[in-house]
Amino acid sequence: MSHRLSHRSVLLVIAHGSRDPRHAATVHALVRQVRSLRPGLRVETGFLDFNVPSVQGVLESLAAEGVREVVALPLLLTRAFHAKADIPAVLRQAPSRLRIRQAEVLGPSPLLLRALERRLSEAGLTPADRASTGVVLASAGSSDPEAIAVIGGVAREWRRTGWCAVRPAFASAASAPGFPPTEEVVRALRAAGCARVAVAPYVLAPGFLPDRIARGAAEADVLAEVLGPAPEVAGTVLERYDEALLPRLTALGA
């Protein structure tokens, strides 16, 4: 695919936002990583809540500058309520002169599994630890059946790479039953005979629910960092951007 052709379309990364200042700082660090991987691509950031600039404000500014094409990318790991309802509603309010394509959410993706592996390695695990280590795939959680199924699928896929076990956990009390909290899964893996238990947060940025995951990891041997600005996450952002533009680029002979 020709990256030169795609640079006409501004990439707007849409983050949820948080009262926790670490959230916005991590989002901006990820966006810097995206820019470093694709020099020349204009990447803007908008927040749904709590932080500025707002998505609507960024879209209005882009339209005022004369920008015509935008790829709006939800900075989300699953297609839950925000991707299905909140973000489309905001995009429908954009200036009519903008042509907006909503990209898919980031997950699932093999690159995100590599980012999880990176974080566990940084936390001290080695390839020799894999067969004796049980991993808690700790997600923020969702009540959306599609999102729940995706998290379960990620855990099953990751288990095939040789870990003693990989089981999902949800941090949100509003999540559907069947996904216990982090601390329960830590104990279950220990009881199942895993010599070591690691908690891998399947979340993009720090905040209230990631802090709950960290508290639930108190009895684990290893707690990895959030995915944050891992290069694999930035690579996934660019994959979704390119996929959103694929029909147009194919038509142009890219």
Coordinates of N, CA and C in Angstrom, one line a residue:
M1 N 0.8 -1.2 0.0 CA 0.0 0.0 0.0 C 0.9 1.3 0.0
S2 N 0.5 2.3 -0.7 CA 1.2 3.5 -0.8 C 0.9 4.4 0.4
H3 N 1.8 4.6 1.3 CA 1.6 5.5 2.4 C 1.5 7.0 1.9
R4 N 2.2 7.3 0.8 CA 2.1 8.6 0.3 C 0.7 9.1 0.0
L5 N -0.1 8.2 -0.6 CA -1.4 8.5 -1.0 C -2.3 8.7 0.3
S6 N -2.0 7.9 1.3 CA -2.9 7.9 2.5 C -2.7 9.2 3.3
H7 N -1.6 9.9 3.1 CA -1.3 11.1 3.9 C -2.3 12.2 3.7
R8 N -3.1 12.1 2.7 CA -4.1 13.2 2.5 C -5.2 13.1 3.6
S9 N -5.3 11.9 4.2 CA -6.4 11.7 5.3 C -5.7 11.9 6.6
V10 N -6.2 12.8 7.4 CA -5.8 13.0 8.8 C -6.3 11.9 9.6
L11 N -5.4 11.4 10.5 CA -5.7 10.3 11.4 C -6.1 11.0 12.7
L12 N -7.4 10.8 13.2 CA -7.9 11.3 14.4 C -8.0 10.1 15.4
V13 N -7.1 10.1 16.4 CA -7.2 9.1 17.4 C -8.2 9.5 18.5
I14 N -9.2 8.7 18.7 CA -10.3 9.0 19.7 C -10.1 8.2 21.0
A15 N -9.8 8.9 22.0 CA -9.6 8.2 23.3 C -10.8 8.5 24.2
H16 N -11.0 7.7 25.2 CA -12.1 7.9 26.1 C -12.0 9.1 27.0
G17 N -10.8 9.3 27.6 CA -10.5 10.3 28.5 C -10.7 9.9 29.9
S18 N -10.1 10.6 30.9 CA -10.1 10.2 32.3 C -9.8 11.4 33.2
R19 N -10.3 11.3 34.4 CA -9.8 12.3 35.4 C -8.4 12.1 35.8
D20 N -7.9 10.9 35.6 CA -6.5 10.5 36.0 C -5.6 11.1 34.9
P21 N -4.7 12.0 35.3 CA -3.8 12.6 34.3 C -2.9 11.6 33.6
R22 N -2.7 10.4 34.2 CA -1.8 9.4 33.5 C -2.4 8.9 32.3
H23 N -3.8 9.0 32.2 CA -4.5 8.5 31.0 C -4.1 9.3 29.8
A24 N -4.3 10.6 29.9 CA -4.0 11.5 28.7 C -2.5 11.5 28.4
A25 N -1.7 11.4 29.4 CA -0.2 11.4 29.2 C 0.1 10.2 28.4
T26 N -0.5 9.0 28.7 CA -0.2 7.8 28.0 C -0.7 7.8 26.6
V27 N -1.9 8.4 26.4 CA -2.5 8.5 25.0 C -1.5 9.4 24.2
H28 N -1.1 10.5 24.7 CA -0.2 11.4 23.9 C 1.1 10.7 23.6
A29 N 1.6 9.9 24.5 CA 2.9 9.1 24.3 C 2.7 8.1 23.2
L30 N 1.5 7.5 23.1 CA 1.2 6.5 22.1 C 1.1 7.3 20.7
V31 N 0.5 8.4 20.7 CA 0.3 9.2 19.5 C 1.7 9.6 18.9
R32 N 2.6 10.0 19.8 CA 4.0 10.3 19.4 C 4.7 9.1 18.8
Q33 N 4.4 7.9 19.4 CA 5.0 6.7 18.8 C 4.4 6.4 17.4
V34 N 3.1 6.7 17.2 CA 2.5 6.5 15.9 C 3.2 7.5 14.9
R35 N 3.3 8.7 15.3 CA 4.0 9.7 14.4 C 5.4 9.3 14.0
S36 N 6.1 8.7 15.0 CA 7.5 8.3 14.7 C 7.6 7.2 13.7
L37 N 6.5 6.3 13.7 CA 6.5 5.2 12.8 C 6.0 5.6 11.4
R38 N 5.3 6.7 11.2 CA 4.8 7.1 9.9 C 5.0 8.6 9.8
P39 N 6.3 9.0 9.5 CA 6.6 10.4 9.3 C 5.8 11.0 8.2
G40 N 5.3 12.2 8.4 CA 4.5 12.8 7.3 C 3.0 12.6 7.5
L41 N 2.6 11.6 8.3 CA 1.1 11.4 8.5 C 0.7 12.4 9.6
R42 N -0.3 13.2 9.4 CA -0.8 14.0 10.4 C -1.7 13.2 11.4
V43 N -1.4 13.3 12.6 CA -2.2 12.5 13.6 C -2.6 13.5 14.7
E44 N -3.9 13.6 14.9 CA -4.5 14.4 16.0 C -5.2 13.5 17.0
T45 N -5.4 14.1 18.2 CA -6.0 13.4 19.3 C -7.2 14.1 19.8
G46 N -8.3 13.4 20.0 CA -9.5 13.9 20.6 C -10.0 13.0 21.7
F47 N -10.7 13.6 22.7 CA -11.2 12.8 23.8 C -12.7 12.9 23.9
L48 N -13.3 11.8 24.3 CA -14.8 11.8 24.4 C -15.2 12.5 25.7
D49 N -14.4 12.5 26.7 CA -14.8 13.0 28.0 C -13.6 13.4 28.8
F50 N -13.8 14.3 29.8 CA -12.8 14.6 30.8 C -11.6 15.5 30.3
N51 N -11.1 15.2 29.2 CA -9.9 15.8 28.7 C -10.1 16.7 27.4
V52 N -9.2 17.6 27.2 CA -9.3 18.4 26.0 C -8.1 18.1 25.1
P53 N -8.2 18.2 23.8 CA -9.4 18.7 23.1 C -10.4 17.7 22.9
S54 N -11.7 18.1 22.8 CA -12.8 17.2 22.5 C -12.7 16.7 21.1
V55 N -13.4 15.6 20.8 CA -13.4 15.1 19.4 C -14.1 16.1 18.5
Q56 N -15.2 16.7 19.0 CA -16.0 17.7 18.2 C -15.1 18.9 17.9
G57 N -14.4 19.3 19.0 CA -13.5 20.5 18.8 C -12.4 20.3 17.7
V58 N -11.8 19.1 17.7 CA -10.8 18.8 16.8 C -11.4 18.7 15.4
L59 N -12.5 18.1 15.2 CA -13.2 18.0 13.9 C -13.5 19.4 13.4
E60 N -14.0 20.3 14.2 CA -14.3 21.6 13.8 C -13.1 22.4 13.3
S61 N -12.0 22.2 14.1 CA -10.7 22.9 13.7 C -10.2 22.4 12.4
L62 N -10.3 21.1 12.2 CA -9.8 20.5 10.9 C -10.6 21.0 9.8
A63 N -11.9 21.1 9.9 CA -12.8 21.6 8.9 C -12.4 23.0 8.6
A64 N -12.2 23.8 9.6 CA -11.9 25.2 9.4 C -10.6 25.4 8.7
E65 N -9.7 24.5 8.8 CA -8.4 24.5 8.1 C -8.5 24.1 6.7
G66 N -9.6 23.5 6.3 CA -9.7 23.0 4.9 C -9.5 21.6 4.8
V67 N -9.2 20.8 5.8 CA -9.1 19.4 5.7 C -10.4 18.8 5.2
R68 N -10.3 17.8 4.4 CA -11.5 17.2 3.8 C -11.7 15.7 4.2
E69 N -10.6 15.0 4.5 CA -10.7 13.6 4.8 C -10.1 13.3 6.1
V70 N -10.9 12.5 6.9 CA -10.4 12.1 8.3 C -10.7 10.7 8.5
V71 N -9.7 10.0 9.0 CA -10.0 8.6 9.5 C -10.0 8.7 11.1
A72 N -11.2 8.4 11.6 CA -11.4 8.4 13.1 C -11.2 7.1 13.6
L73 N -10.2 6.9 14.5 CA -9.9 5.6 15.0 C -10.1 5.5 16.5
P74 N -11.1 4.7 16.9 CA -11.3 4.5 18.3 C -10.2 3.8 19.0
L75 N -9.6 4.5 20.0 CA -8.5 3.9 20.8 C -9.1 2.9 21.8
L76 N -9.6 1.8 21.3 CA -10.3 0.8 22.1 C -9.8 -0.6 21.7
L77 N -9.9 -1.5 22.7 CA -9.4 -2.9 22.4 C -10.6 -3.8 21.9
T78 N -11.8 -3.4 22.2 CA -13.0 -4.2 21.8 C -14.1 -3.3 21.3
R79 N -15.0 -3.9 20.5 CA -16.1 -3.1 20.0 C -17.3 -3.2 21.0
A80 N -17.2 -2.3 21.9 CA -18.3 -2.3 22.9 C -19.1 -1.0 22.7
F81 N -19.7 -0.5 23.8 CA -20.7 0.6 23.7 C -20.0 1.9 23.0
H82 N -18.8 2.2 23.5 CA -18.2 3.5 22.9 C -18.0 3.4 21.4
A83 N -17.5 2.2 20.9 CA -17.3 2.1 19.5 C -18.6 2.0 18.7
K84 N -19.6 1.4 19.3 CA -20.9 1.2 18.6 C -21.8 2.4 18.7
A85 N -21.8 3.1 19.7 CA -22.8 4.2 20.0 C -22.1 5.6 20.2
D86 N -21.3 5.7 21.2 CA -20.8 7.0 21.5 C -20.0 7.7 20.4
I87 N -19.1 7.0 19.8 CA -18.2 7.6 18.8 C -19.0 7.9 17.5
P88 N -19.8 6.9 17.0 CA -20.6 7.3 15.8 C -21.5 8.5 16.1
A89 N -22.0 8.6 17.3 CA -22.9 9.8 17.6 C -22.1 11.1 17.5
V90 N -20.9 11.1 18.0 CA -20.1 12.3 17.9 C -19.7 12.6 16.5
L91 N -19.4 11.6 15.7 CA -18.9 11.8 14.4 C -20.1 12.3 13.5
R92 N -21.3 11.9 13.8 CA -22.4 12.4 13.0 C -22.6 13.9 13.2
Q93 N -22.1 14.5 14.3 CA -22.2 15.9 14.5 C -21.0 16.7 13.9
A94 N -20.2 16.0 13.2 CA -19.0 16.7 12.6 C -19.5 17.6 11.4
P95 N -18.7 18.7 11.1 CA -19.0 19.5 10.0 C -19.2 18.7 8.7
S96 N -20.2 19.1 8.0 CA -20.6 18.3 6.8 C -19.6 18.3 5.7
R97 N -18.7 19.2 5.7 CA -17.6 19.2 4.7 C -16.6 18.1 4.8
L98 N -16.5 17.6 6.1 CA -15.6 16.5 6.3 C -16.1 15.1 5.8
R99 N -15.2 14.4 5.2 CA -15.5 13.0 4.9 C -14.8 12.2 5.9
I100 N -15.6 11.5 6.7 CA -15.0 10.7 7.8 C -15.2 9.2 7.7
R101 N -14.1 8.5 7.8 CA -14.2 7.0 7.9 C -13.9 6.6 9.3
Q102 N -14.8 5.8 9.9 CA -14.5 5.3 11.2 C -13.7 4.0 11.1
A103 N -12.5 3.9 11.6 CA -11.7 2.7 11.6 C -12.2 1.7 12.6
E104 N -11.7 0.5 12.4 CA -12.1 -0.5 13.4 C -11.3 -0.3 14.7
V105 N -11.8 -0.9 15.8 CA -11.0 -0.8 17.1 C -9.8 -1.6 16.9
L106 N -8.9 -1.5 17.9 CA -7.5 -2.1 17.8 C -7.5 -3.6 17.8
G107 N -8.4 -4.2 18.7 CA -8.3 -5.6 18.9 C -9.4 -6.4 18.3
P108 N -9.2 -7.7 18.1 CA -8.0 -8.4 18.4 C -7.0 -8.3 17.3
S109 N -5.7 -8.5 17.7 CA -4.6 -8.4 16.7 C -3.4 -9.1 17.2
P110 N -2.7 -9.8 16.3 CA -1.5 -10.5 16.7 C -0.4 -9.5 17.3
L111 N -0.5 -8.3 16.8 CA 0.5 -7.3 17.3 C 0.2 -7.0 18.8
L112 N -1.1 -7.0 19.2 CA -1.4 -6.7 20.6 C -0.9 -7.9 21.5
L113 N -1.0 -9.1 21.0 CA -0.4 -10.2 21.7 C 1.1 -10.0 21.9
R114 N 1.7 -9.5 20.8 CA 3.2 -9.2 21.0 C 3.4 -8.1 22.0
A115 N 2.5 -7.2 22.1 CA 2.7 -6.1 23.0 C 2.5 -6.7 24.5
L116 N 1.6 -7.6 24.7 CA 1.4 -8.2 26.0 C 2.7 -9.0 26.3
E117 N 3.2 -9.7 25.3 CA 4.5 -10.4 25.6 C 5.6 -9.5 25.9
R118 N 5.7 -8.4 25.3 CA 6.7 -7.4 25.6 C 6.6 -6.9 27.0
R119 N 5.4 -6.6 27.5 CA 5.2 -6.1 28.8 C 5.6 -7.2 29.9
L120 N 5.3 -8.4 29.6 CA 5.6 -9.5 30.5 C 7.2 -9.7 30.6
S121 N 7.8 -9.6 29.4 CA 9.2 -9.7 29.4 C 9.9 -8.5 30.1
E122 N 9.4 -7.3 30.0 CA 9.9 -6.2 30.7 C 9.7 -6.3 32.2
A123 N 8.7 -7.1 32.6 CA 8.4 -7.3 34.0 C 9.3 -8.4 34.6
G124 N 10.1 -9.1 33.7 CA 11.1 -10.0 34.3 C 10.9 -11.5 33.8
L125 N 9.8 -11.8 33.1 CA 9.7 -13.2 32.6 C 10.6 -13.5 31.4
T126 N 11.0 -14.7 31.4 CA 11.9 -15.1 30.3 C 11.2 -16.3 29.5
P127 N 11.7 -16.6 28.3 CA 11.1 -17.7 27.6 C 11.1 -19.0 28.4
A128 N 12.1 -19.2 29.3 CA 12.1 -20.4 30.1 C 11.0 -20.5 31.1
D129 N 10.4 -19.4 31.5 CA 9.3 -19.3 32.5 C 8.0 -19.7 31.9
R130 N 7.8 -19.7 30.6 CA 6.5 -19.8 29.9 C 5.7 -21.0 30.4
A131 N 6.3 -22.2 30.3 CA 5.5 -23.4 30.5 C 5.1 -23.5 32.0
S132 N 5.7 -22.8 32.9 CA 5.4 -23.0 34.3 C 4.6 -21.7 34.8
T133 N 4.3 -20.8 33.9 CA 3.6 -19.5 34.3 C 2.2 -19.5 33.8
G134 N 1.3 -19.2 34.8 CA -0.1 -19.0 34.4 C -0.3 -17.5 34.3
V135 N -1.0 -17.1 33.2 CA -1.2 -15.6 33.0 C -2.7 -15.2 33.1
V136 N -2.9 -14.2 33.9 CA -4.2 -13.6 34.0 C -4.3 -12.4 32.9
L137 N -5.2 -12.6 31.9 CA -5.4 -11.6 30.9 C -6.5 -10.6 31.5
A138 N -6.0 -9.6 32.1 CA -6.9 -8.7 32.9 C -7.4 -7.5 32.1
S139 N -8.7 -7.6 31.7 CA -9.3 -6.6 30.9 C -10.1 -5.6 31.8
A140 N -10.3 -4.4 31.4 CA -11.2 -3.5 32.1 C -12.6 -4.1 32.3
G141 N -13.1 -4.8 31.2 CA -14.4 -5.4 31.3 C -15.4 -4.7 30.5
S142 N -16.5 -5.5 30.3 CA -17.6 -4.9 29.5 C -18.8 -5.8 29.7
S143 N -20.0 -5.2 29.5 CA -21.2 -6.0 29.5 C -21.7 -6.4 28.1
D144 N -20.9 -6.0 27.1 CA -21.2 -6.3 25.7 C -20.8 -7.7 25.3
P145 N -21.7 -8.5 24.9 CA -21.4 -9.9 24.5 C -20.3 -10.0 23.5
E146 N -20.3 -9.2 22.5 CA -19.2 -9.2 21.5 C -17.8 -9.0 22.1
A147 N -17.8 -8.0 23.0 CA -16.5 -7.6 23.7 C -16.0 -8.8 24.6
I148 N -17.0 -9.4 25.3 CA -16.7 -10.5 26.2 C -16.1 -11.7 25.4
A149 N -16.7 -11.9 24.3 CA -16.3 -13.1 23.4 C -14.9 -12.8 22.9
V150 N -14.6 -11.6 22.5 CA -13.3 -11.2 22.0 C -12.2 -11.5 23.1
I151 N -12.5 -11.0 24.3 CA -11.5 -11.2 25.4 C -11.2 -12.7 25.6
G152 N -12.3 -13.5 25.6 CA -12.1 -14.9 25.8 C -11.3 -15.5 24.6
G153 N -11.6 -15.0 23.4 CA -10.8 -15.5 22.3 C -9.3 -15.2 22.4
V154 N -9.0 -14.0 22.8 CA -7.6 -13.6 23.0 C -6.9 -14.5 24.0
A155 N -7.6 -14.8 25.1 CA -7.0 -15.7 26.1 C -6.7 -17.1 25.5
R156 N -7.7 -17.6 24.7 CA -7.5 -18.9 24.1 C -6.3 -18.9 23.1
E157 N -6.3 -17.9 22.3 CA -5.2 -17.8 21.3 C -3.9 -17.7 22.0
W158 N -3.8 -16.9 23.1 CA -2.5 -16.7 23.7 C -2.1 -18.0 24.5
R159 N -3.0 -18.8 25.0 CA -2.7 -20.0 25.6 C -2.0 -21.0 24.7
R160 N -2.3 -20.9 23.4 CA -1.6 -21.8 22.5 C -0.2 -21.6 22.2
T161 N 0.4 -20.4 22.8 CA 1.8 -20.1 22.6 C 2.7 -20.7 23.7
G162 N 2.1 -21.5 24.5 CA 2.9 -22.3 25.5 C 2.9 -21.9 26.9
W163 N 2.1 -21.0 27.3 CA 1.9 -20.7 28.7 C 1.3 -21.8 29.5
C164 N 1.5 -21.9 30.8 CA 0.9 -23.0 31.6 C -0.6 -22.8 31.5
A165 N -1.1 -21.6 31.5 CA -2.5 -21.3 31.3 C -2.7 -19.8 31.1
V166 N -3.8 -19.5 30.4 CA -4.1 -18.1 30.3 C -5.6 -18.0 30.5
R167 N -6.0 -17.2 31.5 CA -7.4 -17.0 31.8 C -7.8 -15.6 31.9
P168 N -9.0 -15.2 31.3 CA -9.4 -13.8 31.4 C -10.0 -13.4 32.7
A169 N -9.8 -12.1 33.1 CA -10.5 -11.5 34.3 C -10.9 -10.2 33.9
F170 N -12.0 -9.7 34.5 CA -12.5 -8.4 34.2 C -12.5 -7.5 35.5
A171 N -12.1 -6.3 35.4 CA -12.0 -5.4 36.5 C -13.3 -4.7 36.9
S172 N -14.2 -4.6 35.9 CA -15.5 -3.8 36.1 C -16.5 -4.7 36.7
A173 N -17.1 -4.2 37.8 CA -18.2 -5.0 38.5 C -19.4 -5.1 37.6
A174 N -19.5 -4.3 36.5 CA -20.7 -4.3 35.6 C -20.5 -5.4 34.5
S175 N -19.4 -6.0 34.5 CA -19.2 -7.0 33.5 C -20.1 -8.2 33.6
A176 N -20.2 -9.0 32.6 CA -21.1 -10.2 32.6 C -20.5 -11.2 33.5
P177 N -21.4 -12.1 34.1 CA -20.9 -13.2 34.9 C -20.1 -14.2 34.1
G178 N -19.2 -14.9 34.8 CA -18.3 -15.8 34.1 C -16.9 -15.4 34.0
F179 N -16.7 -14.1 34.2 CA -15.3 -13.5 34.2 C -15.0 -13.0 35.6
P180 N -14.4 -13.7 36.4 CA -14.1 -13.3 37.8 C -13.1 -12.2 37.8
P181 N -13.0 -11.5 39.0 CA -12.0 -10.4 39.1 C -10.6 -11.0 39.1
T182 N -9.6 -10.1 39.0 CA -8.2 -10.5 38.9 C -7.8 -11.4 40.0
E183 N -8.1 -11.0 41.3 CA -7.6 -11.7 42.4 C -8.1 -13.2 42.4
E184 N -9.3 -13.4 42.0 CA -9.9 -14.8 42.0 C -9.1 -15.6 40.9
V185 N -8.8 -15.0 39.8 CA -8.1 -15.8 38.8 C -6.7 -16.1 39.2
V186 N -6.0 -15.2 39.9 CA -4.7 -15.4 40.4 C -4.7 -16.6 41.3
R187 N -5.7 -16.7 42.2 CA -5.8 -17.8 43.1 C -6.1 -19.1 42.4
A188 N -7.0 -19.0 41.4 CA -7.4 -20.2 40.6 C -6.2 -20.8 39.9
L189 N -5.4 -20.0 39.3 CA -4.2 -20.5 38.6 C -3.2 -21.1 39.5
R190 N -3.0 -20.5 40.7 CA -2.2 -21.1 41.7 C -2.7 -22.5 42.1
A191 N -4.0 -22.6 42.3 CA -4.6 -23.8 42.7 C -4.5 -24.9 41.6
A192 N -4.4 -24.4 40.4 CA -4.4 -25.3 39.2 C -3.0 -25.9 39.0
G193 N -2.0 -25.4 39.8 CA -0.7 -25.9 39.7 C 0.4 -25.1 39.0
C194 N 0.0 -23.9 38.6 CA 1.0 -23.1 37.9 C 2.0 -22.6 39.0
A195 N 3.3 -22.8 38.7 CA 4.3 -22.5 39.6 C 4.4 -21.0 39.8
R196 N 4.1 -20.2 38.8 CA 4.2 -18.8 38.9 C 2.9 -18.2 38.2
V197 N 2.5 -17.1 38.7 CA 1.3 -16.4 38.2 C 1.7 -15.0 37.8
A198 N 1.3 -14.6 36.6 CA 1.6 -13.2 36.1 C 0.3 -12.6 35.7
V199 N 0.2 -11.3 36.0 CA -1.0 -10.5 35.6 C -0.6 -9.6 34.4
A200 N -1.3 -9.8 33.3 CA -1.0 -8.9 32.1 C -2.2 -8.0 31.9
P201 N -2.2 -6.8 32.2 CA -3.3 -5.9 31.9 C -3.5 -5.7 30.4
Y202 N -4.7 -6.0 30.0 CA -5.1 -5.8 28.6 C -5.8 -4.5 28.5
V203 N -5.1 -3.5 28.9 CA -5.7 -2.1 28.9 C -4.6 -1.2 28.3
L204 N -5.1 -0.1 27.7 CA -4.2 0.8 27.0 C -3.5 1.9 27.9
A205 N -4.2 2.3 28.9 CA -3.7 3.4 29.7 C -4.1 3.3 31.2
P206 N -3.3 3.9 32.1 CA -3.6 3.9 33.5 C -5.0 4.6 33.8
G207 N -5.5 4.2 34.9 CA -6.8 4.8 35.3 C -7.4 4.0 36.5
F208 N -8.7 4.3 36.7 CA -9.4 3.7 37.8 C -9.4 2.1 37.7
L209 N -9.9 1.6 36.6 CA -10.0 0.1 36.4 C -8.6 -0.5 36.4
P210 N -7.6 0.0 35.7 CA -6.3 -0.6 35.7 C -5.7 -0.6 37.2
D211 N -6.0 0.4 37.9 CA -5.6 0.4 39.4 C -6.3 -0.7 40.1
R212 N -7.5 -1.0 39.8 CA -8.2 -2.1 40.4 C -7.5 -3.4 40.0
I213 N -7.1 -3.5 38.8 CA -6.4 -4.7 38.3 C -5.1 -4.9 39.1
A214 N -4.4 -3.8 39.3 CA -3.1 -3.8 40.1 C -3.4 -4.3 41.5
R215 N -4.4 -3.8 42.1 CA -4.7 -4.3 43.5 C -5.1 -5.7 43.5
G216 N -5.8 -6.2 42.5 CA -6.1 -7.6 42.4 C -4.9 -8.5 42.1
A217 N -3.8 -7.9 41.7 CA -2.6 -8.7 41.4 C -1.7 -8.8 42.6
A218 N -2.2 -8.4 43.8 CA -1.3 -8.4 45.0 C -0.7 -9.8 45.3
E219 N -1.4 -10.8 45.0 CA -0.9 -12.2 45.3 C -0.2 -12.8 44.1
A220 N -0.1 -12.1 43.0 CA 0.6 -12.6 41.8 C 2.1 -12.4 42.0
D221 N 2.9 -13.2 41.2 CA 4.3 -13.1 41.2 C 4.8 -11.9 40.3
V222 N 4.1 -11.6 39.3 CA 4.5 -10.7 38.3 C 3.3 -9.8 37.9
L223 N 3.5 -8.5 37.9 CA 2.4 -7.6 37.3 C 3.1 -6.8 36.2
A224 N 2.6 -7.0 35.0 CA 3.1 -6.2 33.9 C 2.5 -4.8 33.8
E225 N 3.1 -3.9 33.0 CA 2.6 -2.6 32.8 C 1.4 -2.7 31.8
V226 N 0.6 -1.6 31.8 CA -0.4 -1.5 30.7 C 0.3 -1.4 29.4
L227 N -0.5 -1.6 28.3 CA 0.1 -1.7 27.0 C 0.7 -0.3 26.6
G228 N 0.0 0.8 26.8 CA 0.5 2.1 26.6 C 1.1 2.3 25.3
P229 N 2.2 3.0 25.2 CA 2.8 3.4 23.9 C 3.8 2.3 23.4
A230 N 3.5 1.0 23.6 CA 4.3 0.0 23.0 C 4.3 0.1 21.5
P231 N 5.4 -0.1 20.9 CA 5.5 0.0 19.4 C 4.5 -0.9 18.7
E232 N 4.2 -2.0 19.3 CA 3.2 -2.9 18.6 C 1.8 -2.3 18.7
V233 N 1.5 -1.5 19.7 CA 0.2 -0.9 19.8 C 0.2 0.2 18.7
A234 N 1.2 1.0 18.6 CA 1.3 2.0 17.6 C 1.2 1.4 16.2
G235 N 1.8 0.3 16.0 CA 1.7 -0.4 14.7 C 0.3 -0.9 14.4
T236 N -0.4 -1.3 15.4 CA -1.8 -1.7 15.2 C -2.7 -0.5 14.8
V237 N -2.4 0.7 15.5 CA -3.1 1.9 15.1 C -2.9 2.2 13.6
L238 N -1.7 2.1 13.1 CA -1.5 2.3 11.7 C -2.1 1.3 10.8
E239 N -2.1 0.0 11.2 CA -2.8 -1.0 10.5 C -4.3 -0.7 10.3
R240 N -4.9 -0.2 11.4 CA -6.4 0.1 11.3 C -6.6 1.3 10.4
Y241 N -5.7 2.3 10.5 CA -5.8 3.4 9.6 C -5.7 3.0 8.1
D242 N -4.7 2.2 7.8 CA -4.5 1.7 6.4 C -5.7 0.9 6.0
E243 N -6.3 0.1 6.8 CA -7.4 -0.7 6.5 C -8.6 0.2 6.2
A244 N -8.8 1.2 6.9 CA -9.9 2.1 6.7 C -9.8 2.8 5.3
L245 N -8.6 3.0 4.8 CA -8.4 3.7 3.6 C -8.3 2.7 2.4
L246 N -8.2 1.4 2.7 CA -7.9 0.5 1.6 C -8.8 0.6 0.4
P247 N -10.1 0.7 0.5 CA -11.0 0.7 -0.7 C -10.6 1.9 -1.6
R248 N -10.3 3.1 -1.0 CA -10.0 4.3 -1.8 C -8.6 4.1 -2.4
L249 N -7.6 3.6 -1.7 CA -6.3 3.4 -2.2 C -6.3 2.4 -3.3
T250 N -7.1 1.3 -3.2 CA -7.1 0.3 -4.2 C -7.7 0.9 -5.5
A251 N -8.7 1.8 -5.3 CA -9.3 2.4 -6.5 C -8.4 3.3 -7.2
L252 N -7.4 3.9 -6.4 CA -6.4 4.8 -7.0 C -5.2 4.0 -7.6
G253 N -5.2 2.7 -7.5 CA -4.2 1.9 -8.0 C -3.0 1.8 -7.1
A254 N -3.2 2.0 -5.8 CA -2.1 1.9 -4.8 C -1.6 0.5 -4.6

